[in-house]
Each structure stands twice: as structure tokens, then as C-alpha cells.
Coordinates of C-alpha atoms in Angstrom, one line a residue:
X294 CA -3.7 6.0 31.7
X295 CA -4.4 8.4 28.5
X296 CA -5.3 11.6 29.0
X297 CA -8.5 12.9 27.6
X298 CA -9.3 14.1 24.0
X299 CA -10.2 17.8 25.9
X300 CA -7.1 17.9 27.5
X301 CA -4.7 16.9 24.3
X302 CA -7.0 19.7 22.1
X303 CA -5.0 23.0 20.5
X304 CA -6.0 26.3 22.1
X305 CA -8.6 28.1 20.1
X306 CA -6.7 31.2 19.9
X307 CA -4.0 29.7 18.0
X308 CA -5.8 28.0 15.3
X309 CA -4.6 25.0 13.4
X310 CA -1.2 23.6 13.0
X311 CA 0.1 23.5 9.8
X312 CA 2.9 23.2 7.8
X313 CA 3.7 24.9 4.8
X314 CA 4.1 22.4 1.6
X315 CA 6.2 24.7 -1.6
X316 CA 5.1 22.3 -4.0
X317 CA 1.3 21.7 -3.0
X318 CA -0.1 22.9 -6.1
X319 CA 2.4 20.9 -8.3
X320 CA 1.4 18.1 -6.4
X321 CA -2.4 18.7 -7.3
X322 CA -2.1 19.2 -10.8
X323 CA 0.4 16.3 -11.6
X324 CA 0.0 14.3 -9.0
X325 CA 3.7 13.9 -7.6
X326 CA 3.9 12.8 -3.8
X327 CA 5.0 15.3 -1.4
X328 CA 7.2 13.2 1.3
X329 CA 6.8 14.8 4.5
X330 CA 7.4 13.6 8.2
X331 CA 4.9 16.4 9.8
X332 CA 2.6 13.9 11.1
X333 CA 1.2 16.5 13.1
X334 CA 0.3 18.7 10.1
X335 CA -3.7 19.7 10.0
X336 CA -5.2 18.8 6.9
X337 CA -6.9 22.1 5.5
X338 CA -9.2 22.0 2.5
X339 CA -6.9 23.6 0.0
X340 CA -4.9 20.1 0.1
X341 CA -7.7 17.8 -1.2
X342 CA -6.5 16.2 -3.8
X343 CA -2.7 16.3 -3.3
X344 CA -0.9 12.9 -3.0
X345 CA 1.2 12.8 0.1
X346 CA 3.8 10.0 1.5
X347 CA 3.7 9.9 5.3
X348 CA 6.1 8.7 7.7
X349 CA 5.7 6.0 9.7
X350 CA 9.3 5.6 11.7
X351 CA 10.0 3.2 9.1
X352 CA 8.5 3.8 5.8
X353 CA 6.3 6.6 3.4
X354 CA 3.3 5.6 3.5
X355 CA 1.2 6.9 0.3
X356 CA -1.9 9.1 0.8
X357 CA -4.1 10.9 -1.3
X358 CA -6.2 13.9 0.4
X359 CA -10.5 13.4 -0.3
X360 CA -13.0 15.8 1.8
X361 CA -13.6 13.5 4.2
X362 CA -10.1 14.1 5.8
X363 CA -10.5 17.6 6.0
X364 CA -9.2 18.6 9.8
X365 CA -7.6 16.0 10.7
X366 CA -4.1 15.1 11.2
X367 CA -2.0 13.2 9.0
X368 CA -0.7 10.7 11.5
X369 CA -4.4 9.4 11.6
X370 CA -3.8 7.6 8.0
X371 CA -0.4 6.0 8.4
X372 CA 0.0 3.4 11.3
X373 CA 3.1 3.3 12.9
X374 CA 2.2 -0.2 14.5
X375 CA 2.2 -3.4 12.9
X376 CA -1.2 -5.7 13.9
X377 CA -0.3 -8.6 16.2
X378 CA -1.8 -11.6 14.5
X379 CA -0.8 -15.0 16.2
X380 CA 0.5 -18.0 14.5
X381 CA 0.8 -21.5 15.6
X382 CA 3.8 -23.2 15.0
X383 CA 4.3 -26.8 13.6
X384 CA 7.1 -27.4 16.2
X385 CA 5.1 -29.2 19.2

């Protein structure tokens, strides 16, 4: 059973989580990937633009900040599941 959105939202009073990135702006301007494993980081709106690589318990996966992301986390964009597809095997 999950637990609901409500319940798993950060206090108010607290404000957003967020981890500071030293080389943000460098990553703007020249557009060098910050590698970071702070899945949990908020994006905030000073980031659009920068190019980030996530991790996903097994690889970076490359992401590059737009608007539309603004307030969410950066888990959201990098999977850490493969998709189940199932194959039929010749072998019968």
C-alpha cells in the first residue's frame, strides 16, 4: 500500500530541499554536466538551463533543466527501472 501524496509532502515551514551545486553557473554558460546523485534535489528556477547527469543506481543519466521542470525533483527524469517487455522464445 503507498502512502498518499499529502502524507509524503515537505513541511511548509521548511521550504524546499535543495542542494547546493559550486559549478551551476559554469554549467549554464558552457554547458558542462554537473554529476550529481541528489535525486531528491528540488529543481529551482535559477537552474534552467544547466545540463545535469542523474543517478540512477547504475548509470548518469543526462538532463538538461527547461521551465517546465521547475519544482520538481530530479529523480522524476531518470528512471531507475528498466520496462518489462516480453519476448517469445524460438525454443518450443
Amino acid at each position: 500500500m503507498r502512502a498518499s501524496v499529502v502524507a509524503l509532502a515537505r513541511s511548509v515551514w521548511k521550504g524546499p530541499y535543495f542542494v547546493h551545486f559550486p559549478n551551476l553557473q559554469e554549467s549554464i554558460q558552457h554547458g558542462t554536466p554537473i554529476k550529481t546523485m541528489a535525486r531528491s534535489c528540488t529543481i529551482m528556477p535559477h537552474m534552467i538551463g544547466a545540463l545535469f547527469e542523474i543517478h540512477n543506481g547504475k548509470s548518469y543519466v543526462p538532463l538538461r533543466v527547461t521551465e517546465d521542470m521547475v519544482g520538481r525533483k530530479l529523480g522524476e527524469f531518470s528512471h531507475t527501472r528498466k520496462r518489462f517487455s516480453y519476448q517469445l522464445s524460438k525454443n518450443k
